[in-house]
């Protein structure tokens, strides 16, 4: 069994300590960090998602898998974040109100930090008002919204409207992403930028700030 399959299977079983050890071993063997992330960790998390959907596993199992995923990504962080480009700029990021999924949001934060951006992490369950407060009071040039639920992605539209009401829409860019979000949805709610994955989000943020 390849080490990446091993990482995927142990993540599915929620074996956080073993996942951490295997990720370190994979790094030591010279496997590129993005391959460990995509084929090992995210590969495992996709299987977890499918089983969750099919009611073969439930919230507690998904939570332990998520914990294992976070242990693995913590080790990958310095490697994923390595980048020659140093940008300057400040963004705030959060998972929208009603939504507690934070693994994708954390990856986006990590990639943006790797591009030299200062990132204010507002956490999960973030209201439109909290996004606007951060942009206004902490001088963030970009608001980044993540959503994983079809029931919460609509909050992104409220963020855009709240920025207009607060009179900051012209001075702040709004980026959206997360599994159910699409380019069409981004345009529909009047946000500035949609990207499908964390690495593209970081690249897009740098371009928006240029
Ligand atoms: Co949840 N969950 N969950 N869950 N969960 C999903 C999302 C689901 C698709 C599972 C399924 O049914 N197959 C489903 C949503 C269905 C829908 O809305 N259509 C679902 C559900 C229903 C629920 C609950 C309602 C279940 C319940 O309680 N009955 C509940 C909701 C709780 C809440 O939020 N209020 C719930 C709870 C949970 C846990 C707490 C158990 C746990 C979250 C733990 C945590 O995050 N700390 C959890 C998990 C782990 C999942 C799955 C299995 C994995 C999500 C994940 O982390 N993926 C998920 C199924 C799946 O996605 N396969 C599922 C890995 C992550 C890296 O991907 O976040 O998509 P993702 O990020 C990607 C891109 O989307 C992008 O970058 C990343 C990759 O590079 N991206 C951005 C993300 N944000 C971005 C922002 C950007 C740009 C790109 O710009 C700003």
Short mmCIF file of N, CA, C and O in Angstrom, two decimals, residues 94-198:
data_model
loop_
_atom_site.label_atom_id
_atom_site.label_comp_id
_atom_site.label_asym_id
_atom_site.label_seq_id
_atom_site.Cartn_x
_atom_site.Cartn_y
_atom_site.Cartn_z
N UNK A 94 -13.68 34.16 6.85
CA UNK A 94 -14.52 33.45 7.80
C UNK A 94 -15.47 32.52 7.08
O UNK A 94 -15.71 32.65 5.88
N UNK A 95 -15.97 31.56 7.83
CA UNK A 95 -17.06 30.71 7.32
C UNK A 95 -18.36 31.42 7.71
O UNK A 95 -18.50 31.86 8.86
N UNK A 96 -19.27 31.52 6.78
CA UNK A 96 -20.46 32.36 6.99
C UNK A 96 -21.39 31.86 8.09
O UNK A 96 -21.34 30.69 8.48
N UNK A 97 -22.23 32.76 8.52
CA UNK A 97 -23.17 32.50 9.62
C UNK A 97 -23.98 31.21 9.40
O UNK A 97 -24.46 30.95 8.31
N UNK A 98 -24.06 30.42 10.46
CA UNK A 98 -24.82 29.18 10.41
C UNK A 98 -24.00 27.99 9.95
O UNK A 98 -24.46 26.85 9.97
N UNK A 99 -22.76 28.25 9.56
CA UNK A 99 -21.91 27.19 9.00
C UNK A 99 -20.66 27.00 9.85
O UNK A 99 -19.96 27.96 10.17
N UNK A 100 -20.41 25.73 10.23
CA UNK A 100 -19.31 25.45 11.15
C UNK A 100 -18.12 24.76 10.47
O UNK A 100 -17.15 24.40 11.12
N UNK A 101 -18.21 24.53 9.16
CA UNK A 101 -17.12 23.85 8.45
C UNK A 101 -15.92 24.80 8.31
O UNK A 101 -16.08 25.90 7.78
N UNK A 102 -14.75 24.36 8.76
CA UNK A 102 -13.63 25.31 8.70
C UNK A 102 -12.35 24.76 8.06
O UNK A 102 -11.34 25.46 7.99
N UNK A 103 -12.39 23.52 7.58
CA UNK A 103 -11.14 22.94 7.03
C UNK A 103 -10.72 23.67 5.75
O UNK A 103 -9.56 24.06 5.60
N UNK A 104 -11.67 23.89 4.84
CA UNK A 104 -11.36 24.59 3.59
C UNK A 104 -10.96 26.03 3.87
O UNK A 104 -9.98 26.53 3.30
N UNK A 105 -11.69 26.67 4.77
CA UNK A 105 -11.37 28.07 5.13
C UNK A 105 -9.94 28.15 5.68
O UNK A 105 -9.18 29.06 5.34
N UNK A 106 -9.57 27.18 6.51
CA UNK A 106 -8.21 27.19 7.08
C UNK A 106 -7.15 27.01 6.00
O UNK A 106 -6.06 27.59 6.08
N UNK A 107 -7.47 26.18 5.00
CA UNK A 107 -6.52 25.99 3.89
C UNK A 107 -6.34 27.28 3.10
O UNK A 107 -5.23 27.65 2.74
N UNK A 108 -7.45 27.98 2.86
CA UNK A 108 -7.37 29.25 2.13
C UNK A 108 -6.51 30.23 2.93
O UNK A 108 -5.62 30.89 2.40
N UNK A 109 -6.75 30.29 4.25
CA UNK A 109 -5.95 31.20 5.11
C UNK A 109 -4.46 30.88 4.98
O UNK A 109 -3.62 31.75 4.78
N UNK A 110 -4.17 29.58 5.09
CA UNK A 110 -2.78 29.11 5.03
C UNK A 110 -2.10 29.54 3.72
O UNK A 110 -0.98 30.03 3.71
N UNK A 111 -2.81 29.32 2.60
CA UNK A 111 -2.25 29.66 1.28
C UNK A 111 -2.06 31.17 1.15
O UNK A 111 -1.08 31.62 0.56
N UNK A 112 -3.00 31.93 1.68
CA UNK A 112 -2.89 33.40 1.59
C UNK A 112 -1.71 33.89 2.43
O UNK A 112 -0.96 34.77 2.00
N UNK A 113 -1.56 33.31 3.62
CA UNK A 113 -0.41 33.69 4.46
C UNK A 113 0.89 33.38 3.72
O UNK A 113 1.86 34.13 3.80
N UNK A 114 0.86 32.27 2.98
CA UNK A 114 2.04 31.87 2.21
C UNK A 114 2.39 32.88 1.12
O UNK A 114 3.52 32.92 0.66
N UNK A 115 1.40 33.64 0.69
CA UNK A 115 1.64 34.68 -0.32
C UNK A 115 2.00 36.01 0.33
O UNK A 115 2.03 37.04 -0.33
N UNK A 116 2.17 35.99 1.64
CA UNK A 116 2.60 37.21 2.33
C UNK A 116 1.46 38.13 2.74
O UNK A 116 1.69 39.25 3.18
N UNK A 117 0.22 37.64 2.63
CA UNK A 117 -0.90 38.50 3.03
C UNK A 117 -1.12 38.39 4.53
O UNK A 117 -0.92 37.32 5.12
N UNK A 118 -1.55 39.49 5.13
CA UNK A 118 -1.94 39.44 6.54
C UNK A 118 -3.40 38.98 6.57
O UNK A 118 -4.26 39.58 5.90
N UNK A 119 -3.68 37.91 7.33
CA UNK A 119 -5.03 37.35 7.31
C UNK A 119 -5.66 37.43 8.70
O UNK A 119 -5.12 36.91 9.67
N UNK A 120 -6.81 38.11 8.77
CA UNK A 120 -7.57 38.15 10.02
C UNK A 120 -8.59 37.02 9.94
O UNK A 120 -9.49 37.05 9.10
N UNK A 121 -8.41 36.00 10.78
CA UNK A 121 -9.31 34.85 10.73
C UNK A 121 -10.47 35.06 11.71
O UNK A 121 -10.28 35.07 12.92
N UNK A 122 -11.66 35.23 11.15
CA UNK A 122 -12.84 35.50 11.99
C UNK A 122 -13.49 34.21 12.48
O UNK A 122 -14.49 34.26 13.20
N UNK A 123 -12.99 33.07 12.04
CA UNK A 123 -13.51 31.79 12.51
C UNK A 123 -14.72 31.32 11.73
O UNK A 123 -14.82 31.56 10.53
N UNK A 124 -15.63 30.65 12.44
CA UNK A 124 -16.82 30.10 11.78
C UNK A 124 -18.06 30.84 12.27
O UNK A 124 -17.97 31.62 13.23
N UNK A 125 -19.19 30.61 11.60
CA UNK A 125 -20.46 31.21 12.02
C UNK A 125 -20.36 32.74 12.07
O UNK A 125 -20.77 33.37 13.03
N UNK A 126 -19.77 33.30 11.02
CA UNK A 126 -19.49 34.74 11.00
C UNK A 126 -20.64 35.50 10.33
O UNK A 126 -21.01 35.19 9.18
N UNK A 127 -21.17 36.48 11.02
CA UNK A 127 -22.31 37.24 10.49
C UNK A 127 -21.82 38.29 9.49
O UNK A 127 -20.65 38.70 9.54
N UNK A 128 -22.71 38.76 8.60
CA UNK A 128 -22.32 39.82 7.68
C UNK A 128 -21.75 41.03 8.43
O UNK A 128 -20.75 41.62 8.02
N UNK A 129 -22.34 41.37 9.58
CA UNK A 129 -21.87 42.52 10.37
C UNK A 129 -20.43 42.31 10.83
O UNK A 129 -19.63 43.26 10.83
N UNK A 130 -20.10 41.09 11.23
CA UNK A 130 -18.72 40.82 11.68
C UNK A 130 -17.72 40.99 10.54
O UNK A 130 -16.62 41.51 10.74
N UNK A 131 -18.11 40.54 9.33
CA UNK A 131 -17.22 40.73 8.17
C UNK A 131 -17.01 42.23 7.92
O UNK A 131 -15.89 42.68 7.70
N UNK A 132 -18.11 42.99 7.97
CA UNK A 132 -18.02 44.42 7.66
C UNK A 132 -17.19 45.14 8.74
O UNK A 132 -16.34 45.98 8.43
N UNK A 133 -17.44 44.80 10.01
CA UNK A 133 -16.67 45.41 11.11
C UNK A 133 -15.18 45.18 10.91
O UNK A 133 -14.37 46.09 11.08
N UNK A 134 -14.82 43.94 10.57
CA UNK A 134 -13.40 43.62 10.39
C UNK A 134 -12.81 44.44 9.25
O UNK A 134 -11.72 45.00 9.36
N UNK A 135 -13.56 44.53 8.14
CA UNK A 135 -13.04 45.28 6.98
C UNK A 135 -12.87 46.75 7.35
O UNK A 135 -11.84 47.36 7.05
N UNK A 136 -13.89 47.30 8.03
CA UNK A 136 -13.84 48.73 8.37
C UNK A 136 -12.79 49.04 9.44
O UNK A 136 -11.97 49.93 9.30
N UNK A 137 -12.85 48.28 10.53
CA UNK A 137 -12.04 48.64 11.70
C UNK A 137 -10.62 48.08 11.66
O UNK A 137 -9.75 48.55 12.37
N UNK A 138 -10.41 47.04 10.85
CA UNK A 138 -9.05 46.48 10.80
C UNK A 138 -8.38 46.73 9.45
O UNK A 138 -7.31 46.21 9.17
N UNK A 139 -9.06 47.49 8.61
CA UNK A 139 -8.46 47.89 7.34
C UNK A 139 -8.22 46.74 6.37
O UNK A 139 -7.18 46.69 5.72
N UNK A 140 -9.18 45.82 6.27
CA UNK A 140 -9.00 44.70 5.33
C UNK A 140 -9.46 45.13 3.94
O UNK A 140 -10.55 45.67 3.79
N UNK A 141 -8.62 44.85 2.96
CA UNK A 141 -8.98 45.23 1.58
C UNK A 141 -9.84 44.17 0.90
O UNK A 141 -10.47 44.43 -0.11
N UNK A 142 -9.80 42.94 1.43
CA UNK A 142 -10.62 41.86 0.85
C UNK A 142 -11.36 41.13 1.97
O UNK A 142 -10.78 40.85 3.03
N UNK A 143 -12.65 40.85 1.71
CA UNK A 143 -13.43 40.00 2.61
C UNK A 143 -13.56 38.64 1.91
O UNK A 143 -13.97 38.58 0.75
N UNK A 144 -13.17 37.57 2.62
CA UNK A 144 -13.24 36.22 2.04
C UNK A 144 -14.28 35.39 2.77
O UNK A 144 -14.16 35.17 3.99
N UNK A 145 -15.28 34.93 2.05
CA UNK A 145 -16.36 34.15 2.66
C UNK A 145 -16.32 32.71 2.17
O UNK A 145 -16.29 32.47 0.97
N UNK A 146 -16.37 31.79 3.12
CA UNK A 146 -16.42 30.37 2.79
C UNK A 146 -17.75 29.80 3.26
O UNK A 146 -18.24 30.18 4.32
N UNK A 147 -18.35 28.90 2.46
CA UNK A 147 -19.59 28.22 2.87
C UNK A 147 -19.57 26.80 2.33
O UNK A 147 -19.16 26.57 1.20
N UNK A 148 -20.02 25.87 3.14
CA UNK A 148 -20.05 24.46 2.73
C UNK A 148 -21.46 23.92 2.61
O UNK A 148 -21.66 22.80 2.17
N UNK A 149 -22.43 24.72 3.03
CA UNK A 149 -23.81 24.23 3.01
C UNK A 149 -24.64 25.04 2.02
O UNK A 149 -24.49 26.27 1.95
N UNK A 150 -25.50 24.35 1.31
CA UNK A 150 -26.39 25.07 0.38
C UNK A 150 -27.30 26.01 1.17
O UNK A 150 -27.75 27.02 0.66
N UNK A 151 -27.56 25.66 2.42
CA UNK A 151 -28.44 26.49 3.26
C UNK A 151 -27.76 27.75 3.79
O UNK A 151 -28.43 28.65 4.29
N UNK A 152 -26.43 27.82 3.72
CA UNK A 152 -25.75 29.00 4.28
C UNK A 152 -25.10 29.87 3.20
O UNK A 152 -24.72 31.02 3.47
N UNK A 153 -24.97 29.36 1.98
CA UNK A 153 -24.27 30.14 0.96
C UNK A 153 -24.97 31.47 0.66
O UNK A 153 -24.33 32.45 0.26
N UNK A 154 -26.28 31.53 0.92
CA UNK A 154 -27.04 32.77 0.70
C UNK A 154 -26.55 33.92 1.56
O UNK A 154 -26.76 35.10 1.22
N UNK A 155 -25.87 33.61 2.67
CA UNK A 155 -25.35 34.66 3.55
C UNK A 155 -24.35 35.55 2.79
O UNK A 155 -24.18 36.72 3.10
N UNK A 156 -23.73 34.95 1.76
CA UNK A 156 -22.74 35.72 0.98
C UNK A 156 -23.40 36.93 0.32
O UNK A 156 -22.81 37.99 0.20
N UNK A 157 -24.64 36.75 -0.11
CA UNK A 157 -25.38 37.86 -0.70
C UNK A 157 -25.61 38.94 0.36
O UNK A 157 -25.51 40.15 0.08
N UNK A 158 -25.88 38.52 1.60
CA UNK A 158 -26.09 39.49 2.70
C UNK A 158 -24.79 40.26 2.98
O UNK A 158 -24.83 41.43 3.36
N UNK A 159 -23.66 39.59 2.83
CA UNK A 159 -22.37 40.27 3.06
C UNK A 159 -22.19 41.38 2.02
O UNK A 159 -21.81 42.51 2.35
N UNK A 160 -22.51 41.06 0.76
CA UNK A 160 -22.38 42.06 -0.30
C UNK A 160 -23.31 43.24 0.00
O UNK A 160 -22.90 44.41 -0.08
N UNK A 161 -24.55 42.94 0.37
CA UNK A 161 -25.51 44.02 0.66
C UNK A 161 -25.06 44.85 1.87
O UNK A 161 -25.17 46.08 1.87
N UNK A 162 -24.54 44.17 2.90
CA UNK A 162 -24.08 44.87 4.11
C UNK A 162 -22.92 45.81 3.79
O UNK A 162 -22.80 46.91 4.35
N UNK A 163 -22.06 45.38 2.86
CA UNK A 163 -20.93 46.24 2.46
C UNK A 163 -21.45 47.49 1.76
O UNK A 163 -20.93 48.59 1.97
N UNK A 164 -22.51 47.33 0.95
CA UNK A 164 -23.10 48.49 0.27
C UNK A 164 -23.71 49.44 1.30
O UNK A 164 -23.45 50.65 1.28
N UNK A 165 -24.47 48.87 2.24
CA UNK A 165 -25.13 49.69 3.26
C UNK A 165 -24.10 50.44 4.10
O UNK A 165 -24.31 51.59 4.47
N UNK A 166 -22.98 49.79 4.38
CA UNK A 166 -21.94 50.42 5.21
C UNK A 166 -21.10 51.42 4.41
O UNK A 166 -20.22 52.08 4.97
N UNK A 167 -21.35 51.50 3.11
CA UNK A 167 -20.64 52.47 2.27
C UNK A 167 -19.21 52.08 1.96
O UNK A 167 -18.39 52.92 1.61
N UNK A 168 -18.89 50.76 2.08
CA UNK A 168 -17.50 50.34 1.81
C UNK A 168 -17.39 49.45 0.57
O UNK A 168 -16.31 48.93 0.27
N UNK A 169 -18.51 49.26 -0.15
CA UNK A 169 -18.48 48.31 -1.27
C UNK A 169 -17.44 48.67 -2.33
O UNK A 169 -16.82 47.80 -2.92
N UNK A 170 -17.26 49.98 -2.57
CA UNK A 170 -16.31 50.39 -3.61
C UNK A 170 -14.86 50.17 -3.19
O UNK A 170 -13.99 50.00 -4.04
N UNK A 171 -14.61 50.17 -1.88
CA UNK A 171 -13.22 50.09 -1.43
C UNK A 171 -12.80 48.68 -1.00
O UNK A 171 -11.63 48.44 -0.67
N UNK A 172 -13.75 47.74 -0.99
CA UNK A 172 -13.43 46.40 -0.52
C UNK A 172 -13.81 45.36 -1.57
O UNK A 172 -14.86 45.47 -2.20
N UNK A 173 -12.95 44.38 -1.80
CA UNK A 173 -13.28 43.28 -2.72
C UNK A 173 -13.87 42.14 -1.89
O UNK A 173 -13.48 41.94 -0.73
N UNK A 174 -14.79 41.40 -2.51
CA UNK A 174 -15.40 40.28 -1.80
C UNK A 174 -15.15 38.99 -2.60
O UNK A 174 -15.51 38.90 -3.77
N UNK A 175 -14.48 38.03 -1.93
CA UNK A 175 -14.20 36.74 -2.56
C UNK A 175 -15.07 35.66 -1.92
O UNK A 175 -15.30 35.69 -0.71
N UNK A 176 -15.56 34.73 -2.74
CA UNK A 176 -16.40 33.66 -2.21
C UNK A 176 -15.89 32.30 -2.67
O UNK A 176 -15.27 32.18 -3.73
N UNK A 177 -16.16 31.28 -1.86
CA UNK A 177 -15.76 29.92 -2.22
C UNK A 177 -16.34 28.90 -1.26
O UNK A 177 -17.03 29.25 -0.30
N UNK A 178 -16.07 27.63 -1.56
CA UNK A 178 -16.64 26.54 -0.77
C UNK A 178 -17.35 25.59 -1.73
O UNK A 178 -17.77 26.02 -2.81
N UNK A 179 -17.48 24.32 -1.32
CA UNK A 179 -17.97 23.29 -2.25
C UNK A 179 -19.25 23.65 -3.03
O UNK A 179 -19.29 23.40 -4.24
N UNK A 180 -20.29 24.24 -2.43
CA UNK A 180 -21.50 24.47 -3.24
C UNK A 180 -21.46 25.75 -4.06
O UNK A 180 -22.35 26.00 -4.87
N UNK A 181 -20.43 26.57 -3.87
CA UNK A 181 -20.37 27.89 -4.52
C UNK A 181 -19.81 27.74 -5.94
O UNK A 181 -18.93 26.92 -6.19
N UNK A 182 -20.36 28.52 -6.85
CA UNK A 182 -19.93 28.47 -8.26
C UNK A 182 -19.67 29.89 -8.77
O UNK A 182 -20.07 30.87 -8.12
N UNK A 183 -19.07 29.96 -9.95
CA UNK A 183 -18.85 31.25 -10.60
C UNK A 183 -20.19 31.95 -10.85
O UNK A 183 -20.32 33.16 -10.60
N UNK A 184 -21.17 31.19 -11.29
CA UNK A 184 -22.49 31.78 -11.58
C UNK A 184 -23.09 32.36 -10.30
O UNK A 184 -23.67 33.46 -10.31
N UNK A 185 -22.92 31.65 -9.19
CA UNK A 185 -23.46 32.13 -7.91
C UNK A 185 -22.74 33.41 -7.49
O UNK A 185 -23.36 34.36 -7.01
N UNK A 186 -21.44 33.44 -7.71
CA UNK A 186 -20.63 34.62 -7.37
C UNK A 186 -21.19 35.84 -8.11
O UNK A 186 -21.40 36.91 -7.52
N UNK A 187 -21.44 35.66 -9.39
CA UNK A 187 -21.96 36.79 -10.19
C UNK A 187 -23.36 37.16 -9.73
O UNK A 187 -23.71 38.33 -9.63
N UNK A 188 -24.15 36.14 -9.45
CA UNK A 188 -25.54 36.38 -9.02
C UNK A 188 -25.62 37.24 -7.75
O UNK A 188 -26.44 38.14 -7.65
N UNK A 189 -24.71 36.99 -6.79
CA UNK A 189 -24.77 37.76 -5.54
C UNK A 189 -23.97 39.06 -5.62
O UNK A 189 -23.99 39.87 -4.69
N UNK A 190 -23.25 39.25 -6.73
CA UNK A 190 -22.51 40.50 -6.90
C UNK A 190 -21.18 40.53 -6.15
O UNK A 190 -20.67 41.61 -5.82
N UNK A 191 -20.60 39.33 -5.90
CA UNK A 191 -19.26 39.30 -5.30
C UNK A 191 -18.22 39.53 -6.42
O UNK A 191 -18.57 39.54 -7.60
N UNK A 192 -16.96 39.72 -6.03
CA UNK A 192 -15.95 40.07 -7.03
C UNK A 192 -15.22 38.88 -7.61
O UNK A 192 -14.71 38.94 -8.72
N UNK A 193 -15.10 37.80 -6.82
CA UNK A 193 -14.23 36.72 -7.28
C UNK A 193 -14.61 35.39 -6.65
O UNK A 193 -14.83 35.30 -5.44
N UNK A 194 -14.67 34.35 -7.49
CA UNK A 194 -14.87 32.98 -7.01
C UNK A 194 -13.68 32.14 -7.44
O UNK A 194 -13.22 32.29 -8.58
N UNK A 195 -13.18 31.31 -6.55
CA UNK A 195 -12.19 30.31 -6.97
C UNK A 195 -12.59 28.97 -6.37
O UNK A 195 -13.21 28.90 -5.30
N UNK A 196 -12.20 27.91 -7.07
CA UNK A 196 -12.63 26.57 -6.66
C UNK A 196 -11.76 25.98 -5.55
O UNK A 196 -12.21 25.11 -4.81
N UNK A 197 -10.52 26.43 -5.46
CA UNK A 197 -9.65 25.84 -4.44
C UNK A 197 -8.80 26.89 -3.74
O UNK A 197 -8.75 28.05 -4.15
N UNK A 198 -8.12 26.44 -2.68
CA UNK A 198 -7.41 27.37 -1.80
C UNK A 198 -6.21 28.04 -2.49
O UNK A 198 -5.99 29.23 -2.33
#
